[in-house]
Every structure is written in structure tokens, then in C-alpha cells.
Amino acid sequence: MMNSKPTHKSRPMVDLLVSIVIPSLILMKLSSEAFLGATGALIAALAFPISWGIFELIKYKKFNFIALLGLISVLLTGGIGLLELDNKWLAIKEAAIPALIGIAVLASTFTPYPLIKTLLFNPDVMDVEKIQKRLADHNCTATFEKRLLKATYMVAGSFVFSATMNYILAKWLVTSPAEPRV
């Protein structure tokens, strides 16, 4: 019997490019009135994560978290610019995204699927059966699980650090007010 659902291979670099990098470039480079304008750039930037997320959902029946993250990021950045909000909101937005990811990574440790284990220790990435057999043979399964959990904590900590540094850098670097848009 053939599988009617196409197999989905994780492509984190493509996800990041389509959902975050391209929309960010559009907002930075094409939002002046000489190009798309603020509203046009926001609509163009939103099209990428929305269409990518819908494509993944329809084709693979898989929710794309990175596309959602890109959508939220573009909406926040574009909204701050369109509403001409104070620069502190841009700094808060720059810190909020990695902070939310860090919280999600930390929260994942209280589920049966901690992030590092889910991302790395799965049959698509590693020969899980062979690794589990070797761990059992050497009586190292508990130590391995503790190290996976520690790695998850380290990833969560790196996102908290990133959030802190993003906030500090945004407060330091962004000094001009949002330009009024017509």
C-alpha cells in the first residue's frame, strides 16, 4: 500500500530563509516610498511565511513552527513601524522572540518530548535503535538522558542570553524615531 502523504524532510535553513531572512530584508530594504512603501513591504514580507506555512500544511500535513515565528516577527516589526511606536517597542520585540523560544525550549523539558531529544535523537537524524542498544549494552542510558536534558537547558539559556543581548543592542543602536508613513 502506497503512502498518500509525501514524506517531509526537515529543512531548517530553507525555513529560516523563507520565513525570517527574506521578510526581514523586504522590511529593511523595500519599505521606503521609493519602493513598496511601508504597507506594501509589510504585505510582501507577510506573504513569505504565510505562503510557506500553508504550503507545508497542505503538502505535508505538518505545522511549521518557524513559519509561524516568522509571521509573528514580521507582524510585530511591521506593526511597530506602521503605528510609529516608540523605539522601546522595537527593543522589546527583538527580545521577545528569542525569550519566547527559550521559554518554549525550557517548557519542553516538562513534556515527554524535550527539544534536543525531539530534534536530534530521532530516526530521521540518527540510527536511534542502534544508539539505544549500545547505551543499554554499556548501561549508559540514564547518563545519556541526563546529557540530553542538560543540552536542552543550555539551548534555553542561549535563547535567554540572546533575548538579553537583542534588547541591549536594539536600545543602543535604534535611536531614530519611526518615520511617519502616508
Coordinates of N, CA and C in Angstrom, one line a residue:
M1 N 0.8 -1.2 0.0 CA 0.0 0.0 0.0 C 0.9 1.2 0.0
M2 N 0.6 2.2 -0.9 CA 1.4 3.4 -1.0 C 1.0 4.4 0.0
N3 N 1.9 5.2 0.5 CA 1.6 6.3 1.4 C 1.2 7.5 0.6
S4 N 0.0 8.0 0.8 CA -0.5 9.1 0.1 C 0.1 10.4 0.5
K5 N 0.6 10.5 1.7 CA 1.2 11.7 2.2 C 2.7 11.8 1.9
P6 N 3.1 12.8 1.2 CA 4.6 12.9 0.9 C 5.4 12.9 2.2
T7 N 6.6 12.3 2.1 CA 7.4 12.4 3.3 C 8.0 13.8 3.4
H8 N 8.1 14.2 4.7 CA 8.6 15.6 4.9 C 10.0 15.5 5.5
K9 N 11.0 16.1 4.9 CA 12.3 16.2 5.4 C 12.5 17.6 6.0
S10 N 13.0 17.6 7.2 CA 13.2 18.9 7.8 C 14.2 19.7 7.1
R11 N 13.9 21.0 6.8 CA 14.8 21.9 6.1 C 14.9 23.2 6.9
P12 N 15.6 23.2 8.0 CA 15.6 24.4 8.8 C 16.2 25.6 8.1
M13 N 17.2 25.4 7.3 CA 17.8 26.6 6.6 C 16.8 27.2 5.6
V14 N 16.1 26.4 4.9 CA 15.1 26.9 4.0 C 13.9 27.6 4.8
D15 N 13.5 26.9 5.9 CA 12.5 27.5 6.7 C 12.9 28.9 7.2
L16 N 14.2 29.0 7.7 CA 14.7 30.3 8.2 C 14.8 31.4 7.0
L17 N 15.3 30.9 5.9 CA 15.4 31.8 4.8 C 14.1 32.4 4.3
V18 N 13.1 31.5 4.1 CA 11.8 31.9 3.6 C 10.9 32.6 4.6
S19 N 11.0 32.2 5.9 CA 10.1 32.7 6.9 C 10.7 33.9 7.7
I20 N 12.0 34.1 7.7 CA 12.6 35.1 8.5 C 13.5 36.1 7.7
V21 N 14.5 35.5 7.0 CA 15.5 36.3 6.4 C 14.9 37.1 5.2
I22 N 14.2 36.5 4.3 CA 13.6 37.3 3.2 C 12.6 38.3 3.6
P23 N 11.7 38.0 4.5 CA 10.8 39.0 5.0 C 11.5 40.2 5.7
S24 N 12.6 39.9 6.5 CA 13.3 40.9 7.2 C 14.0 41.8 6.1
L25 N 14.6 41.2 5.1 CA 15.2 42.0 4.1 C 14.2 42.9 3.3
I26 N 13.0 42.4 3.1 CA 12.0 43.2 2.5 C 11.6 44.4 3.3
L27 N 11.4 44.1 4.6 CA 11.1 45.2 5.5 C 12.2 46.3 5.6
M28 N 13.4 45.8 5.6 CA 14.6 46.7 5.8 C 14.8 47.5 4.5
K29 N 14.8 46.8 3.3 CA 15.2 47.4 2.1 C 14.1 48.0 1.2
L30 N 12.9 47.5 1.3 CA 11.9 47.9 0.4 C 10.7 48.7 1.0
S31 N 10.8 49.1 2.2 CA 9.7 49.8 2.9 C 9.7 51.3 2.6
S32 N 10.7 51.9 1.9 CA 10.7 53.3 1.7 C 9.6 53.6 0.6
E33 N 9.2 54.8 0.5 CA 8.2 55.2 -0.5 C 8.7 55.0 -2.0
A34 N 10.1 55.0 -2.1 CA 10.7 54.8 -3.5 C 10.4 53.4 -4.0
F35 N 10.2 52.5 -3.0 CA 10.0 51.1 -3.4 C 8.5 50.7 -3.2
L36 N 8.3 49.9 -2.2 CA 6.9 49.4 -1.9 C 6.1 50.2 -0.9
G37 N 6.8 51.0 -0.1 CA 6.1 51.7 0.9 C 6.0 50.8 2.1
A38 N 5.6 51.4 3.3 CA 5.5 50.6 4.5 C 4.5 49.5 4.4
T39 N 3.3 49.9 3.9 CA 2.2 48.9 3.9 C 2.5 47.8 2.8
G40 N 3.0 48.2 1.7 CA 3.3 47.2 0.6 C 4.5 46.3 1.0
A41 N 5.5 46.8 1.7 CA 6.6 46.0 2.2 C 6.1 45.0 3.3
L42 N 5.2 45.5 4.1 CA 4.6 44.6 5.2 C 3.8 43.5 4.5
I43 N 3.0 43.8 3.5 CA 2.2 42.8 2.9 C 3.1 41.8 2.1
A44 N 4.2 42.3 1.4 CA 5.1 41.4 0.7 C 5.9 40.5 1.7
A45 N 6.3 41.1 2.8 CA 7.0 40.3 3.8 C 6.2 39.3 4.5
L46 N 4.9 39.6 4.7 CA 4.0 38.6 5.3 C 3.7 37.5 4.4
A47 N 3.7 37.7 3.1 CA 3.4 36.7 2.1 C 4.3 35.5 2.2
F48 N 5.6 35.7 2.5 CA 6.5 34.6 2.6 C 6.2 33.6 3.7
P49 N 6.2 34.0 5.0 CA 5.9 33.0 6.0 C 4.5 32.4 5.9
I50 N 3.5 33.2 5.5 CA 2.1 32.7 5.3 C 2.1 31.7 4.2
S51 N 2.6 32.0 3.1 CA 2.6 31.0 2.0 C 3.4 29.8 2.3
W52 N 4.5 29.9 2.9 CA 5.4 28.8 3.2 C 4.7 27.9 4.3
G53 N 4.1 28.5 5.3 CA 3.3 27.7 6.3 C 2.2 27.0 5.7
I54 N 1.4 27.6 4.8 CA 0.3 27.0 4.1 C 0.8 25.8 3.2
F55 N 1.8 26.1 2.5 CA 2.4 25.0 1.6 C 2.8 23.8 2.4
E56 N 3.5 24.0 3.5 CA 3.9 22.8 4.3 C 2.7 22.1 4.9
L57 N 1.7 22.9 5.3 CA 0.5 22.3 5.9 C -0.3 21.5 4.9
I58 N -0.5 22.0 3.7 CA -1.2 21.3 2.6 C -0.4 20.1 2.1
K59 N 0.8 20.4 1.8 CA 1.6 19.3 1.1 C 2.0 18.2 2.1
Y60 N 2.4 18.5 3.3 CA 2.9 17.5 4.2 C 2.1 17.3 5.4
K61 N 1.0 18.0 5.6 CA 0.1 18.0 6.7 C 0.9 18.2 8.0
K62 N 1.8 19.1 7.9 CA 2.7 19.4 9.1 C 2.7 20.9 9.3
F63 N 2.5 21.2 10.6 CA 2.5 22.6 11.1 C 4.0 23.1 11.1
N64 N 4.3 24.3 10.6 CA 5.7 24.8 10.5 C 5.8 25.9 11.5
F65 N 6.5 25.6 12.6 CA 6.7 26.5 13.7 C 7.5 27.7 13.3
I66 N 8.5 27.5 12.5 CA 9.4 28.6 12.0 C 8.6 29.6 11.2
A67 N 7.7 29.1 10.3 CA 6.8 30.0 9.6 C 6.0 30.8 10.5
L68 N 5.4 30.2 11.5 CA 4.6 31.0 12.5 C 5.4 32.0 13.2
L69 N 6.6 31.6 13.6 CA 7.6 32.6 14.2 C 7.9 33.7 13.3
G70 N 8.2 33.4 12.0 CA 8.4 34.5 11.0 C 7.2 35.4 10.9
L71 N 6.0 34.8 10.8 CA 4.8 35.6 10.7 C 4.7 36.6 11.9
I72 N 4.8 36.1 13.1 CA 4.7 36.9 14.3 C 5.8 38.0 14.2
S73 N 7.0 37.7 13.9 CA 8.1 38.6 13.9 C 7.8 39.7 12.9
V74 N 7.4 39.4 11.7 CA 7.1 40.4 10.6 C 5.9 41.2 11.1
L75 N 4.8 40.7 11.6 CA 3.7 41.4 12.1 C 4.1 42.4 13.2
L76 N 4.9 42.0 14.1 CA 5.4 42.9 15.1 C 6.2 44.0 14.6
T77 N 7.2 43.7 13.8 CA 8.1 44.7 13.2 C 7.4 45.7 12.4
G78 N 6.6 45.1 11.5 CA 5.8 46.0 10.6 C 4.8 46.8 11.3
G79 N 4.1 46.2 12.3 CA 3.2 46.9 13.1 C 3.8 48.1 13.9
I80 N 4.9 47.9 14.4 CA 5.7 48.9 15.2 C 6.0 50.1 14.2
G81 N 6.4 49.8 13.0 CA 6.7 50.8 12.1 C 5.5 51.6 11.6
L82 N 4.4 50.8 11.2 CA 3.2 51.4 10.7 C 2.5 52.3 11.8
L83 N 2.6 51.8 13.0 CA 1.9 52.6 14.1 C 2.8 53.7 14.7
E84 N 4.0 53.7 14.2 CA 5.0 54.7 14.6 C 5.2 54.7 16.1
L85 N 5.3 53.5 16.7 CA 5.5 53.4 18.1 C 6.9 53.8 18.5
D86 N 7.1 54.0 19.8 CA 8.4 54.4 20.4 C 9.4 53.2 20.1
N87 N 10.7 53.6 20.0 CA 11.7 52.6 19.8 C 11.8 51.5 20.9
K88 N 11.3 51.8 22.1 CA 11.4 50.8 23.1 C 10.6 49.6 22.7
W89 N 9.6 49.7 21.9 CA 8.8 48.6 21.5 C 9.5 47.7 20.5
L90 N 10.4 48.3 19.7 CA 11.2 47.5 18.8 C 12.2 46.7 19.6
A91 N 12.8 47.3 20.7 CA 13.7 46.6 21.5 C 13.0 45.5 22.2
I92 N 11.8 45.7 22.7 CA 11.0 44.7 23.4 C 10.7 43.5 22.4
K93 N 10.4 43.9 21.2 CA 10.1 42.9 20.2 C 11.3 42.0 19.9
E94 N 12.4 42.7 19.8 CA 13.7 42.0 19.5 C 14.1 41.0 20.6
A95 N 13.7 41.3 21.8 CA 14.0 40.5 22.9 C 12.9 39.4 23.1
A96 N 11.7 39.7 22.7 CA 10.5 38.8 23.0 C 10.6 37.5 22.2
I97 N 11.0 37.6 21.0 CA 11.0 36.4 20.1 C 12.0 35.4 20.7
P98 N 13.3 35.7 20.9 CA 14.2 34.6 21.5 C 13.7 34.3 22.9
A99 N 13.2 35.2 23.7 CA 12.7 34.9 25.0 C 11.6 33.8 25.0
L100 N 10.7 34.0 24.1 CA 9.6 33.1 23.9 C 10.1 31.7 23.5
I101 N 11.1 31.7 22.6 CA 11.6 30.4 22.1 C 12.3 29.7 23.3
G102 N 13.1 30.5 24.1 CA 13.8 30.0 25.3 C 12.8 29.4 26.3
I103 N 11.7 30.1 26.5 CA 10.6 29.6 27.4 C 10.0 28.3 26.8
A104 N 9.8 28.3 25.5 CA 9.2 27.1 24.9 C 10.2 25.9 25.0
V105 N 11.5 26.1 24.8 CA 12.5 25.1 25.0 C 12.5 24.6 26.4
L106 N 12.5 25.5 27.4 CA 12.5 25.1 28.8 C 11.3 24.4 29.1
A107 N 10.1 24.8 28.7 CA 8.8 24.1 28.9 C 8.8 22.7 28.3
S108 N 9.6 22.6 27.2 CA 9.6 21.2 26.6 C 10.2 20.2 27.5
T109 N 11.0 20.6 28.5 CA 11.6 19.6 29.4 C 10.6 19.0 30.3
F110 N 9.4 19.6 30.4 CA 8.4 19.1 31.3 C 7.4 18.2 30.5
T111 N 7.7 18.0 29.3 CA 6.9 17.1 28.4 C 7.7 15.8 28.1
P112 N 7.0 14.9 27.5 CA 7.7 13.6 27.1 C 8.7 13.9 25.9
Y113 N 8.7 15.1 25.3 CA 9.5 15.4 24.2 C 10.4 16.7 24.3
P114 N 11.4 16.6 25.1 CA 12.3 17.8 25.2 C 12.9 18.1 23.9
L115 N 13.1 19.4 23.6 CA 13.5 19.9 22.3 C 14.7 19.1 21.7
I116 N 15.8 19.1 22.4 CA 17.0 18.5 21.8 C 16.8 17.0 21.5
K117 N 16.1 16.3 22.3 CA 15.8 14.9 22.1 C 14.9 14.8 20.8
T118 N 13.9 15.7 20.7 CA 13.0 15.6 19.6 C 13.7 16.0 18.3
L119 N 14.6 17.0 18.3 CA 15.2 17.5 17.1 C 16.4 16.5 16.7
L120 N 17.2 16.1 17.6 CA 18.4 15.3 17.2 C 18.2 13.8 17.4
F121 N 17.6 13.4 18.5 CA 17.6 12.0 18.7 C 16.3 11.4 18.2
N122 N 16.2 11.4 16.9 CA 15.0 10.8 16.2 C 15.5 10.1 15.0
P123 N 14.7 9.1 14.5 CA 15.1 8.2 13.4 C 15.4 8.9 12.1
D124 N 15.0 10.2 11.9 CA 15.3 10.9 10.7 C 16.7 11.4 10.7
V125 N 17.3 11.6 11.9 CA 18.6 12.2 12.0 C 19.7 11.1 12.4
M126 N 19.3 10.2 13.3 CA 20.2 9.2 13.8 C 19.6 7.8 13.8
D127 N 20.5 6.8 13.8 CA 20.0 5.4 14.0 C 19.7 5.2 15.4
V128 N 18.5 5.6 15.8 CA 18.1 5.6 17.2 C 18.2 4.2 17.8
E129 N 17.7 3.2 17.1 CA 17.7 1.8 17.6 C 19.1 1.3 18.0
K130 N 20.1 1.6 17.1 CA 21.5 1.2 17.3 C 22.0 2.0 18.5
I131 N 21.8 3.2 18.6 CA 22.3 4.0 19.8 C 21.7 3.5 21.1
Q132 N 20.3 3.3 21.1 CA 19.7 2.8 22.3 C 20.3 1.4 22.7
K133 N 20.5 0.6 21.7 CA 21.1 -0.7 22.0 C 22.5 -0.6 22.7
R134 N 23.3 0.3 22.1 CA 24.7 0.5 22.6 C 24.6 1.1 24.0
L135 N 23.7 2.0 24.2 CA 23.6 2.6 25.5 C 23.2 1.6 26.6
A136 N 22.2 0.8 26.2 CA 21.8 -0.3 27.1 C 22.9 -1.3 27.4
D137 N 23.7 -1.7 26.3 CA 24.8 -2.6 26.5 C 25.8 -2.1 27.4
H138 N 26.1 -0.8 27.4 CA 27.1 -0.1 28.3 C 26.5 0.5 29.6
N139 N 25.2 0.2 29.8 CA 24.5 0.7 31.0 C 24.6 2.3 31.1
C140 N 24.5 3.0 30.0 CA 24.7 4.4 30.0 C 23.4 5.2 29.6
T141 N 22.2 4.5 29.6 CA 21.0 5.2 29.1 C 20.7 6.4 30.0
A142 N 20.8 6.2 31.3 CA 20.4 7.3 32.3 C 21.4 8.5 32.1
T143 N 22.6 8.2 31.9 CA 23.6 9.3 31.7 C 23.3 10.0 30.4
F144 N 23.0 9.3 29.4 CA 22.7 9.9 28.1 C 21.4 10.8 28.2
E145 N 20.4 10.3 28.9 CA 19.2 11.1 29.1 C 19.5 12.4 29.8
K146 N 20.3 12.3 30.9 CA 20.7 13.5 31.6 C 21.4 14.5 30.8
R147 N 22.3 14.0 29.9 CA 23.0 14.9 29.0 C 22.1 15.6 28.0
L148 N 21.1 14.8 27.5 CA 20.2 15.4 26.5 C 19.4 16.5 27.2
L149 N 19.0 16.3 28.5 CA 18.3 17.3 29.3 C 19.2 18.5 29.5
K150 N 20.4 18.3 29.9 CA 21.4 19.4 30.1 C 21.6 20.2 28.8
A151 N 21.6 19.5 27.7 CA 21.7 20.2 26.4 C 20.5 21.1 26.1
T152 N 19.3 20.6 26.5 CA 18.1 21.4 26.3 C 18.2 22.6 27.2
Y153 N 18.6 22.5 28.4 CA 18.8 23.6 29.3 C 19.8 24.6 28.7
M154 N 20.8 24.1 28.1 CA 21.8 25.0 27.5 C 21.3 25.8 26.3
V155 N 20.5 25.1 25.5 CA 19.8 25.8 24.4 C 18.8 26.9 24.9
A156 N 18.1 26.5 25.9 CA 17.1 27.5 26.5 C 17.9 28.7 27.1
G157 N 19.0 28.4 27.8 CA 19.9 29.5 28.3 C 20.4 30.4 27.2
S158 N 20.8 29.8 26.1 CA 21.3 30.6 25.0 C 20.3 31.5 24.4
F159 N 19.0 31.1 24.4 CA 18.0 32.0 23.9 C 17.7 33.1 24.9
V160 N 17.8 32.8 26.2 CA 17.6 33.9 27.2 C 18.8 34.9 27.0
F161 N 20.0 34.4 26.8 CA 21.1 35.3 26.6 C 20.9 36.1 25.3
S162 N 20.4 35.5 24.3 CA 20.1 36.2 23.0 C 19.1 37.2 23.2
A163 N 18.0 36.9 24.0 CA 17.0 37.9 24.2 C 17.6 39.1 24.9
T164 N 18.4 38.9 25.9 CA 19.0 40.0 26.7 C 19.9 40.8 25.8
M165 N 20.7 40.2 25.0 CA 21.6 40.9 24.1 C 20.8 41.7 23.0
N166 N 19.8 41.1 22.5 CA 19.0 41.7 21.4 C 18.4 43.0 22.0
Y167 N 17.9 42.9 23.2 CA 17.3 44.1 23.9 C 18.3 45.2 24.0
I168 N 19.4 44.8 24.6 CA 20.5 45.8 24.8 C 21.0 46.5 23.5
L169 N 21.2 45.6 22.5 CA 21.6 46.1 21.2 C 20.6 47.0 20.5
A170 N 19.3 46.6 20.6 CA 18.3 47.4 20.0 C 18.1 48.7 20.7
K171 N 18.2 48.8 22.0 CA 18.2 50.0 22.7 C 19.3 50.9 22.4
W172 N 20.5 50.3 22.2 CA 21.7 51.1 21.9 C 21.8 51.6 20.4
L173 N 21.4 50.7 19.5 CA 21.5 51.0 18.1 C 20.4 51.8 17.5
V174 N 19.2 51.5 17.9 CA 18.0 52.2 17.3 C 17.7 53.5 18.1
T175 N 18.1 54.6 17.5 CA 18.0 55.8 18.1 C 17.0 56.8 17.4
S176 N 16.7 56.6 16.2 CA 15.8 57.5 15.4 C 14.4 57.0 15.6
P177 N 13.5 57.9 15.7 CA 12.1 57.5 15.8 C 11.5 56.9 14.5
A178 N 10.5 56.2 14.6 CA 9.9 55.6 13.4 C 9.4 56.8 12.5
E179 N 9.7 56.6 11.2 CA 9.3 57.7 10.2 C 7.8 57.7 10.0
P180 N 7.2 58.9 10.0 CA 5.8 58.9 9.6 C 5.5 58.4 8.2
R181 N 4.5 57.6 8.1 CA 4.1 57.0 6.8 C 2.8 57.6 6.3
V182 N 2.7 57.8 5.0 CA 1.5 58.4 4.4 C 0.6 57.2 3.9

